[in-house]
Coordinates of C-alpha atoms (C1' of nucleotides) in Angstrom, one line a residue:
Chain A
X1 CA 11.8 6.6 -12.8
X2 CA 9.5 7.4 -15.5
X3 CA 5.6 6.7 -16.2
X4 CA 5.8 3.3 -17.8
X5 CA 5.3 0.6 -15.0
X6 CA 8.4 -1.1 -15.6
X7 CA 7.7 -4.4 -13.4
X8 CA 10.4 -5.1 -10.5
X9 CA 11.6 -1.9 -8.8
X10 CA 14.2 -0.8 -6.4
X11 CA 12.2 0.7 -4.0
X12 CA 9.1 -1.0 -2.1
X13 CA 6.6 -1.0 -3.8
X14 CA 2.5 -3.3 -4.0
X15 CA 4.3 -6.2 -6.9
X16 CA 2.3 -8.3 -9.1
X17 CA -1.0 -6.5 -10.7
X18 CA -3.7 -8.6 -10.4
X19 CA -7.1 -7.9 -10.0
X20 CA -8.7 -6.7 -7.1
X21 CA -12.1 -5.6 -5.5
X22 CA -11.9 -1.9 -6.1
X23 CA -12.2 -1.2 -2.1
X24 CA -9.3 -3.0 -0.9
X25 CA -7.4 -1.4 -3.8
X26 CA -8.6 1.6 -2.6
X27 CA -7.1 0.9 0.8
X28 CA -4.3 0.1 -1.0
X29 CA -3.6 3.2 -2.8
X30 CA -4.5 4.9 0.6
X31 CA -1.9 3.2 2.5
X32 CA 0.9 4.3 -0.4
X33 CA -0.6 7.6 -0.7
X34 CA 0.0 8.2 3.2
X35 CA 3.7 7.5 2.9
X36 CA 4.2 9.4 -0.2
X37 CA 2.7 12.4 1.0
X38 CA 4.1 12.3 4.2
X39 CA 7.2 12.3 2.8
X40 CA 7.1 14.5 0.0
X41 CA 4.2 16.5 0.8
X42 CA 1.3 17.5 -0.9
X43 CA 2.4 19.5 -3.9
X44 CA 5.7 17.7 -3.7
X45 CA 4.1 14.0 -4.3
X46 CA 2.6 13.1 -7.5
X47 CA 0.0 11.0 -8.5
X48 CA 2.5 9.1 -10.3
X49 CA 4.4 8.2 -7.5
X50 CA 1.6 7.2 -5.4
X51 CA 0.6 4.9 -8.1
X52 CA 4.0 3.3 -8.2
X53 CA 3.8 2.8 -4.5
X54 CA 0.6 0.8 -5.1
X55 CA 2.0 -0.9 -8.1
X56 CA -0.8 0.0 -10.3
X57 CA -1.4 2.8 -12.8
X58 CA -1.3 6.6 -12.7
X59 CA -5.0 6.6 -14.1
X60 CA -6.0 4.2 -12.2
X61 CA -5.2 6.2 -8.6
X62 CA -6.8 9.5 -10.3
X63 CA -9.9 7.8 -11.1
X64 CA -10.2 5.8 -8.1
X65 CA -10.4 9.3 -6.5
X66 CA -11.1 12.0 -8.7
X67 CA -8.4 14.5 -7.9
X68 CA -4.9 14.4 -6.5
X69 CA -6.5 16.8 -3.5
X70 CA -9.5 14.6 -2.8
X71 CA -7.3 11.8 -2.2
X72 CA -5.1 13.5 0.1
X73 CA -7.7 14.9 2.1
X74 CA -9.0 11.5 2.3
X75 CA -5.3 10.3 3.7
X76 CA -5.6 12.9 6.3
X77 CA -9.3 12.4 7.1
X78 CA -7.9 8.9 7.8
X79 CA -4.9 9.6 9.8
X80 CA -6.7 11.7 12.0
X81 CA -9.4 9.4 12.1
X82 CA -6.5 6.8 13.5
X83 CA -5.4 9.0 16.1
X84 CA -8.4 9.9 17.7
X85 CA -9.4 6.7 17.8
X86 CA -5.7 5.6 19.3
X87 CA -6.1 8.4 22.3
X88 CA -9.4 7.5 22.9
X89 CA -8.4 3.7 23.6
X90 CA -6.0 5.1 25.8
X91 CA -8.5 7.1 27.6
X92 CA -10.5 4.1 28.2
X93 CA -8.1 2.1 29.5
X94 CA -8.0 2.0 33.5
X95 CA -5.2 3.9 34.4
X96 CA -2.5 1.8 36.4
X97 CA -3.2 2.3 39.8
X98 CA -1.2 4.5 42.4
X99 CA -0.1 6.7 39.0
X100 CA -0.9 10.3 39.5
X101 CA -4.0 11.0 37.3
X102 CA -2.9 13.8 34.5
X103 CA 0.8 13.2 34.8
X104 CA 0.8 9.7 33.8
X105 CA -2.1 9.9 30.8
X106 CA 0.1 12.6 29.5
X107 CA 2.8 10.2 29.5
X108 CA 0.6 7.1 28.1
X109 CA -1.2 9.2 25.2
X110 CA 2.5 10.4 24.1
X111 CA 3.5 6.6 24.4
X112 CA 0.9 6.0 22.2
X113 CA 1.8 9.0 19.4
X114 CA 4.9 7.7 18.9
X115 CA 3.5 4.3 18.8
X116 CA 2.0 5.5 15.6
X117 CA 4.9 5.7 13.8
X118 CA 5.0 2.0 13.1
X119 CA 2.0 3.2 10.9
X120 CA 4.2 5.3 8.5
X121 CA 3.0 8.3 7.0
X122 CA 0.3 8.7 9.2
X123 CA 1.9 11.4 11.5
X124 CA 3.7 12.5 8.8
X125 CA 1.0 12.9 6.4
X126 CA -0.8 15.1 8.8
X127 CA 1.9 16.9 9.6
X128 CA 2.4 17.8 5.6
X129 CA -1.3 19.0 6.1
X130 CA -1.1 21.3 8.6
X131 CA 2.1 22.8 7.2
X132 CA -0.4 23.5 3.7
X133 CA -2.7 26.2 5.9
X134 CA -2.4 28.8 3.3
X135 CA -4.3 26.4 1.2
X136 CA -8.4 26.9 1.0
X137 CA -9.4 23.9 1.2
X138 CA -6.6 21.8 2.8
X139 CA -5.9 24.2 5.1
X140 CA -9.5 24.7 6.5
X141 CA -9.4 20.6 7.3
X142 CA -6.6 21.4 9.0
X143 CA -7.5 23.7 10.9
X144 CA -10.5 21.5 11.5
X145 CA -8.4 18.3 12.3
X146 CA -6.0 20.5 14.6
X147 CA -8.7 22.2 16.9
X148 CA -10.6 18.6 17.1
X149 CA -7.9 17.0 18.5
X150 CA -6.9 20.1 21.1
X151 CA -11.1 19.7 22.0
X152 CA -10.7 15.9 22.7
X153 CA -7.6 16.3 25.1
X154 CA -9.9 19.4 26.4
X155 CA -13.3 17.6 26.9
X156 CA -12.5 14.2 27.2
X157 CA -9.5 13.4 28.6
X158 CA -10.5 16.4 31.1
X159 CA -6.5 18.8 30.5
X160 CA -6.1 22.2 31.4
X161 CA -4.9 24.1 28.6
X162 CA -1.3 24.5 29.6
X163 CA -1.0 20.6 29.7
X164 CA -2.8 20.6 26.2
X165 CA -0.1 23.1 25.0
X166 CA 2.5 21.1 26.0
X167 CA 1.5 17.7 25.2
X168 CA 0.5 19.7 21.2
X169 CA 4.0 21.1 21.7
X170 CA 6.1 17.9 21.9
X171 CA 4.1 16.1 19.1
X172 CA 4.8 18.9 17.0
X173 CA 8.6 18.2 17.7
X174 CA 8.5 14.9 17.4
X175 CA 7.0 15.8 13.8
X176 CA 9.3 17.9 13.0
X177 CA 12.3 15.3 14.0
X178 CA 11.0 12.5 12.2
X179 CA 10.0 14.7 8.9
X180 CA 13.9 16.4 9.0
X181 CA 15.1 12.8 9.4
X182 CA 17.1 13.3 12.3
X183 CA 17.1 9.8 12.8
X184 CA 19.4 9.2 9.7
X185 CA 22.0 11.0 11.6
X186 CA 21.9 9.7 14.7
X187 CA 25.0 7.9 14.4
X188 CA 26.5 10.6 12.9
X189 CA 25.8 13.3 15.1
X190 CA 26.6 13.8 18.7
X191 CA 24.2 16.9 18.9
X192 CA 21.3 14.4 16.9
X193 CA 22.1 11.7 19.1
X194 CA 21.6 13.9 22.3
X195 CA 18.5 15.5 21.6
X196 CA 17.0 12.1 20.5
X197 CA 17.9 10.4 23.4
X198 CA 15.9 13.0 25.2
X199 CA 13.2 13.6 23.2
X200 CA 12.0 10.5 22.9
X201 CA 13.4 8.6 25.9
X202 CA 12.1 4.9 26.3
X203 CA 10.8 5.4 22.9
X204 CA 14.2 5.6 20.8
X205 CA 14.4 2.0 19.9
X206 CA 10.8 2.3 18.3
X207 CA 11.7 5.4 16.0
X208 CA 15.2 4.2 15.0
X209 CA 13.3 0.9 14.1
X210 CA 10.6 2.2 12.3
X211 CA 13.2 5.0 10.5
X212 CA 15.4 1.8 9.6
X213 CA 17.8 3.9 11.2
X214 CA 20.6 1.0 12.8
X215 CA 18.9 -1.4 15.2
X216 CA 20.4 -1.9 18.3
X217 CA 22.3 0.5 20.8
X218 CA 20.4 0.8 24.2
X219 CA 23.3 2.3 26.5
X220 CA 20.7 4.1 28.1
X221 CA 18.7 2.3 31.3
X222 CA 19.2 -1.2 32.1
X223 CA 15.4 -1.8 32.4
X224 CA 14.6 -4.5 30.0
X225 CA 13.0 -3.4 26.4
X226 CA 15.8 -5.1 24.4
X227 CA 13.7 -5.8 20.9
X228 CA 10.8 -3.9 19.5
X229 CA 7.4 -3.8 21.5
X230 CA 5.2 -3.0 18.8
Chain B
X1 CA -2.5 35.6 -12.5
X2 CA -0.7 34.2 -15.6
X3 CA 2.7 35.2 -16.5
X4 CA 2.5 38.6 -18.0
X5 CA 3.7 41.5 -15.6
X6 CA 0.2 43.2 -15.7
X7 CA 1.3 46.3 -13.6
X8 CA -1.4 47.1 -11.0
X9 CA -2.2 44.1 -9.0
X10 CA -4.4 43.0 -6.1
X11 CA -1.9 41.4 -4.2
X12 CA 1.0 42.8 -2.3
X13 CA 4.4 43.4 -4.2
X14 CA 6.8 45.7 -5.3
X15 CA 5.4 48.0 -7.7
X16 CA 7.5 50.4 -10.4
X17 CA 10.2 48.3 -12.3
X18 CA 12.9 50.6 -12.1
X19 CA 16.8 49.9 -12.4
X20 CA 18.1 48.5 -9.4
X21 CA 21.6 47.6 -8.1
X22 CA 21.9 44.2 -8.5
X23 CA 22.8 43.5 -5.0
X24 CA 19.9 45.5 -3.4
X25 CA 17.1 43.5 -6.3
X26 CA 18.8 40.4 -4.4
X27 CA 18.0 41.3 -1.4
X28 CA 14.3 42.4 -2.8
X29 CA 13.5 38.7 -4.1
X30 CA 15.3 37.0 -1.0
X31 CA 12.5 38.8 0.8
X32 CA 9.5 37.8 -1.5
X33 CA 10.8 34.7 -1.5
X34 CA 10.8 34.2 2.3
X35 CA 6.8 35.5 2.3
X36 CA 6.3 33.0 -0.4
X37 CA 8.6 29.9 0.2
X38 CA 7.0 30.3 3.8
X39 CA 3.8 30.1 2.9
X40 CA 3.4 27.6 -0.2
X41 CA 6.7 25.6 0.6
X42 CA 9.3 24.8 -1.3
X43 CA 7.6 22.1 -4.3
X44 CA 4.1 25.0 -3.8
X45 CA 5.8 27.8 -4.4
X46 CA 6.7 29.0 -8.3
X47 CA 9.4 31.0 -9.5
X48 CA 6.8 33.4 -10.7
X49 CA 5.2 33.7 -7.5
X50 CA 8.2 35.5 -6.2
X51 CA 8.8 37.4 -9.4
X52 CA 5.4 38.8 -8.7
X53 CA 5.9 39.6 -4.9
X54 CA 9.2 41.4 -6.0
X55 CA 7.6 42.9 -8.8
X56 CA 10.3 41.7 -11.5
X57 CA 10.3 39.0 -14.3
X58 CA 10.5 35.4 -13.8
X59 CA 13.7 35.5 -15.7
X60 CA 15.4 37.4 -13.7
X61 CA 14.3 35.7 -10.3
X62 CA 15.7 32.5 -12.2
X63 CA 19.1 34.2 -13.4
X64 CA 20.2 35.6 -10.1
X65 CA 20.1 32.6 -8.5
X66 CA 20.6 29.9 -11.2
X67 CA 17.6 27.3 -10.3
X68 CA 15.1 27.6 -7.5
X69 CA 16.5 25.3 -5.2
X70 CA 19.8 27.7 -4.4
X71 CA 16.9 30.6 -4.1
X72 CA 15.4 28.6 -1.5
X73 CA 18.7 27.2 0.0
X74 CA 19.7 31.1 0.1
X75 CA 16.8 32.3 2.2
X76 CA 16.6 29.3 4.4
X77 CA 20.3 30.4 5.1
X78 CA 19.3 33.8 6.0
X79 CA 16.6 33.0 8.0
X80 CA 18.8 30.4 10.3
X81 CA 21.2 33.6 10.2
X82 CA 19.0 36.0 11.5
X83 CA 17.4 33.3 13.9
X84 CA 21.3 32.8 15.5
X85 CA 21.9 36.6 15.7
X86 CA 18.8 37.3 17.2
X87 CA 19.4 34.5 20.4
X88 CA 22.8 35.5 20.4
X89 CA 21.8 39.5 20.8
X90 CA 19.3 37.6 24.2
X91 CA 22.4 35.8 25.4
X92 CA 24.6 39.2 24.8
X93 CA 22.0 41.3 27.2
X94 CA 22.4 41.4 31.1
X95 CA 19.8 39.5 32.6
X96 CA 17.4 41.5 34.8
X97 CA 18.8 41.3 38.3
X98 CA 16.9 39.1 40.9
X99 CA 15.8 36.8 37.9
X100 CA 16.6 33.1 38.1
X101 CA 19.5 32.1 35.6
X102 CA 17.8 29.5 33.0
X103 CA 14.1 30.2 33.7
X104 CA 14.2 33.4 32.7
X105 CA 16.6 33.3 29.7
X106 CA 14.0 30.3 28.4
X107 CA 11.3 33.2 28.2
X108 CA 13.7 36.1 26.8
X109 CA 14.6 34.0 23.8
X110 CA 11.4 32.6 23.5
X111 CA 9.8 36.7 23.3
X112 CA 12.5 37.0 20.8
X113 CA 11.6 34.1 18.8
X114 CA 8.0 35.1 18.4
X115 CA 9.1 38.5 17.9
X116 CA 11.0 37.4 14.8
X117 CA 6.8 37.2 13.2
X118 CA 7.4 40.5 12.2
X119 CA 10.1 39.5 9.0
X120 CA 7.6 37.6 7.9
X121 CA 8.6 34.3 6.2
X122 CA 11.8 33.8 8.5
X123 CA 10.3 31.5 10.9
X124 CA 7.5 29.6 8.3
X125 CA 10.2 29.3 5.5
X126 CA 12.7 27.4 8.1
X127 CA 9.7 25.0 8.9
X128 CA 8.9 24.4 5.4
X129 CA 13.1 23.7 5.1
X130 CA 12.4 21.2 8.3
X131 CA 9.3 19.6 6.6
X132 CA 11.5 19.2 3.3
X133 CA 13.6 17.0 5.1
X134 CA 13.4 14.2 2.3
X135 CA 14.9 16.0 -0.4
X136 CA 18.9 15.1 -0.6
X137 CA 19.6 18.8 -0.5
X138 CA 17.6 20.7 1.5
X139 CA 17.3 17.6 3.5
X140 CA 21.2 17.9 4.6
X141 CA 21.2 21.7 5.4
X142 CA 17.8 21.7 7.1
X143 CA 18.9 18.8 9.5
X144 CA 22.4 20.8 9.7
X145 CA 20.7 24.2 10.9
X146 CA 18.5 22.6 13.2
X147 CA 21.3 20.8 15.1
X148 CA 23.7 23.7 15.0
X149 CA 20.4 25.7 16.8
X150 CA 20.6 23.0 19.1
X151 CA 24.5 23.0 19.4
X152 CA 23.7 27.1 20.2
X153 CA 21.3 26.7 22.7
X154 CA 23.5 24.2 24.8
X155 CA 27.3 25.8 24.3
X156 CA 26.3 29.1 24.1
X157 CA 23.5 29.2 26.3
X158 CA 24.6 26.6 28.7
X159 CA 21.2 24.5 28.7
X160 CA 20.7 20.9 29.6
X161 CA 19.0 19.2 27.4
X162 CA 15.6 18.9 28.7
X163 CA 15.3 22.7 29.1
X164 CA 16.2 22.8 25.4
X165 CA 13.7 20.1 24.3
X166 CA 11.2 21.8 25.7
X167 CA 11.8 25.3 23.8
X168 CA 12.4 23.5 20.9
X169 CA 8.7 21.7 21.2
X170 CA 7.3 24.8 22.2
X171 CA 8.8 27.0 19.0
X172 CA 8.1 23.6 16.3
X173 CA 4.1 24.3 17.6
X174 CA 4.3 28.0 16.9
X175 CA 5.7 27.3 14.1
X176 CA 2.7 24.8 13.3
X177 CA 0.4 27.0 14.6
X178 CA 1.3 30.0 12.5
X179 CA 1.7 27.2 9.1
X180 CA -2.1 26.4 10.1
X181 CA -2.8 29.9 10.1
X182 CA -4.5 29.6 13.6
X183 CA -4.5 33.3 14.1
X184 CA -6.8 33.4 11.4
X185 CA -10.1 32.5 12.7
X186 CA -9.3 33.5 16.4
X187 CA -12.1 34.9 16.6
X188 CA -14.5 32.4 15.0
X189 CA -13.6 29.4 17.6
X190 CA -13.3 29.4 21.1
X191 CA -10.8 26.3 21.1
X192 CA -8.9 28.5 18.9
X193 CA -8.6 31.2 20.8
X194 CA -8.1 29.4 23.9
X195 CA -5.3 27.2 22.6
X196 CA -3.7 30.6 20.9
X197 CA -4.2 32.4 24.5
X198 CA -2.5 29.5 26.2
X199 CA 0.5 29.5 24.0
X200 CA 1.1 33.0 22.6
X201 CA 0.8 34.6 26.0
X202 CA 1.5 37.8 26.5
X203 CA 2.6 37.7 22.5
X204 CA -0.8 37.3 21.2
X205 CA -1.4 40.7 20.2
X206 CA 2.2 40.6 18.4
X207 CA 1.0 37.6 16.8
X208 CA -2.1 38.6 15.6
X209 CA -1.2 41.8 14.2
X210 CA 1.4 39.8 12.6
X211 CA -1.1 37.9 10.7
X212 CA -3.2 40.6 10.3
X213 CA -5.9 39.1 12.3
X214 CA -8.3 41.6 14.1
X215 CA -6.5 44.5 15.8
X216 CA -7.3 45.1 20.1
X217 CA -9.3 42.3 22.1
X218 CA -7.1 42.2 25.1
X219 CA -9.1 41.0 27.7
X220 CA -6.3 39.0 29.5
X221 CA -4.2 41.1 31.9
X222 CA -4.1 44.5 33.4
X223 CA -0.7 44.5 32.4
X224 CA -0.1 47.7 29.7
X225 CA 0.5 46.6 26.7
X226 CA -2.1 48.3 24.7
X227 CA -0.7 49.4 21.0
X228 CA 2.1 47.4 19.3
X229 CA 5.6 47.0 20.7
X230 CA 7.4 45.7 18.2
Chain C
dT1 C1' -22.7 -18.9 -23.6
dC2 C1' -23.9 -14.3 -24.0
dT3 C1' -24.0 -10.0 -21.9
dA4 C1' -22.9 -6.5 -18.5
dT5 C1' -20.0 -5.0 -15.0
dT6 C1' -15.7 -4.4 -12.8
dT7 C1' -10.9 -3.8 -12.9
dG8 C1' -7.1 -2.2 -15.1
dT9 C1' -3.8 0.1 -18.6
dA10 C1' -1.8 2.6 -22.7
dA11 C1' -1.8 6.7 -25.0
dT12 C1' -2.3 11.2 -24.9
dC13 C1' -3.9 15.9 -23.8
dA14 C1' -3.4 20.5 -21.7
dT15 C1' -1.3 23.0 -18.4
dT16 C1' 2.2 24.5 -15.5
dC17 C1' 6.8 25.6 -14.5
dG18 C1' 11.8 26.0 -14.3
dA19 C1' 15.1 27.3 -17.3
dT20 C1' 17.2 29.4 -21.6
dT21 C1' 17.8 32.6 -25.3
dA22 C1' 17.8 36.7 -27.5
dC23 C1' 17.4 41.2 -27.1
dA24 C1' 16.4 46.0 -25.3
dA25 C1' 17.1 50.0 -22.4
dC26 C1' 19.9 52.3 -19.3
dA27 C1' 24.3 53.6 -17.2
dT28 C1' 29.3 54.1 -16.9
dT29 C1' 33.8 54.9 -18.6
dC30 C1' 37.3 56.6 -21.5
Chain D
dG1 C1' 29.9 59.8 -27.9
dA2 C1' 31.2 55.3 -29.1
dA3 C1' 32.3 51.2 -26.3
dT4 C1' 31.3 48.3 -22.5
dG5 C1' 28.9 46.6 -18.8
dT6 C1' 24.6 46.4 -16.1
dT7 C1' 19.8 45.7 -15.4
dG8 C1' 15.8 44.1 -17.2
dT9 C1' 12.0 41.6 -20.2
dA10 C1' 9.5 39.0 -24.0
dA11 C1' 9.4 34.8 -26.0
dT12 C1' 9.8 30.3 -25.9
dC13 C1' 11.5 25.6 -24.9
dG14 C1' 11.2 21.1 -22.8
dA15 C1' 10.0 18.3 -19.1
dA16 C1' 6.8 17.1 -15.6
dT17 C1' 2.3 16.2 -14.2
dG18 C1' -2.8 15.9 -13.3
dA19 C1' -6.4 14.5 -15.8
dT20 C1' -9.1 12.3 -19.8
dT21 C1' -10.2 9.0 -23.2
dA22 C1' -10.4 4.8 -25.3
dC23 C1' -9.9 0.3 -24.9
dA24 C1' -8.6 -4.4 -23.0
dA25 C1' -9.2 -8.3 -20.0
dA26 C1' -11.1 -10.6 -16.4
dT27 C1' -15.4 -11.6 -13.7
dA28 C1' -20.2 -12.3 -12.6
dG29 C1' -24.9 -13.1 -13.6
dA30 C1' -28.6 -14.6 -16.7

DNA sequence: TCTATTTGTAATCATTCGATTACAACATTC
DNA sequence: GAATGTTGTAATCGAATGATTACAAATAGA
């Protein structure tokens, strides 16, 4: 795929180039950007494919936001942005009486993480950010974004730090599964299959849906959940 | 730092360009290229980069491995070696009497995972092979070594899968941690160094003078441990 | 309608980077 | 001590890519 912007592509892409207020474009381009670099990383996307994403221009994206750095730290201002905002909704939310306080909010903010996925890139793309810490500047929002999440499970959803490690610990595997695309193999693979079906439990469908990886295969409990419960 | 070889540089790498068996200069740029595929990933990391570290031409980083991606495929190889001897020397060793089966294996391979900080790269370059996961390649032999660590942990070691989940999530956040360069400003924020207290354990002095990150600040346990044990 | 602003692209530049080529210096063997 | 192989680099090529410029077309405001 080269730079002209041959119309009608094979992969998904924002068709028909029409005009549009430059702040919806912009949360256009965003949106692509996110999934781009969450697959391909930061110095392993290109403007160019970002652009293509958002059917418009490689000028166009660069302009829209100066450099190919400020718009990725913009995606990940934004996908941390979403998930402190997702935990705190959680946090807010009465918890379902007769539940055990910590144990269960554990369980609903993970709930919740993987819920994100529906919202591709957006785990992803800060996952490609935190693996870019030998960078200056990437890598001190990083750090930034990293610690401010560990000091809202601290402060405001009230965790000891071992229950903070481990909760960090499991999103960081879950990460790493969905950015080695474990899913694509889950078919394939006994060993895949296994550790999926543990790792991420009631929440299997969701990934393999959202990873367009097969669609149905339960086999696991008989409680309900047959579609997707976005 | 452009392309010539200035001799004399700032940065760490193998000075004195002398004649060299092949097979020992291979070795040499298999481990610059660890340090630097580990840290800038595999699209952030040049050629040059690990000419420099290993204190040769780019030509000949280039011409003993033929393109950059079987460099990279190479040392991500190595490393999942050297990971699989090293939980294979933990599984070889009698466990200390009195010590409950699985419990205590958990932590002795764990110790030896963190322990593997010391050849630098191993552990961050296998994380940037995970991350990579889109690329058709890499992709295939990252989500290969992963499962066959998983394969290891249950045939070898006999774990369920929960128990294995749960040292997987807790070595993908070192992992993370370490990418982020945590260690780094320990000593600048208190969430830091709570989080890093909290999940390097008794390890954090190995991990910090890893990352050459201040030297002595126990202040944790009684418990020996005062110089380096590596 | 005339002008100014906004939205967009084509063309292209300058740099970076993986790879290739050609060649030099050293070592080994007979 | 030539001949041959090994170890290494300088020079450079071509493609990729972030960024810039110049310009076109649509839109809004007077």
């Amino acid at each position: 795929m080269s730079r002209v912007s041959e119309e009608s592509g094979t992969a998904a892409k924002e068709t028909t180039t029409e005009r549009i207020p430059a702040a919806l474009r912009r949360e256009q381009i965003l949106a692509a950007a996110s999934r781009v670099f969450g697959e391909r990383g930061y110095s392993g996307a290109t403007t160019d494919q970002v652009a293509q994403a958002a059917g418009i221009s490689q000028p166009y994206v660069v302009r829209m936001f100066g450099t190919k750095e400020n718009l990725f730290l913009e995606v990940v201002a934004r996908a941390l942005d979403k998930l402190i905002t997702t935990f705190r909704v959680v946090l807010a939310e009465p918890q379902p009486a007769g539940d055990d306080d910590a144990d269960s909010l554990v369980a609903r903010l993970g709930a919740a993480y993987v819920d994100l996925i529906e919202d591709r890139g957006i785990l992803l793309s800060l996952m490609q950010a935190f693996i870019t810490g030998h960078d200056p500047v990437i890598g001190a929002k990083a750090r930034e974004g990293f610690l401010q999440i560990y000091r809202m499970l601290r402060d405001e959803a009230g965790f000891p730090p071992e229950i903070i490690r481990d909760f960090l610990a499991n999103g960081m595997l879950f990460n790493t599964l969905l950015a080695i695309r474990l899913p694509d193999i889950f078919e394939d693979d006994e060993a895949a299959e296994e550790l999926m079906r543990c790792a991420f439990r009631g929440k299997l469908d969701v990934v393999l849906d959202a990873t367009g990886s097969h669609a149905s295969h339960a086999m696991s409990a008989p409680t309900g959940t047959a579609g997707t419960h976005s």
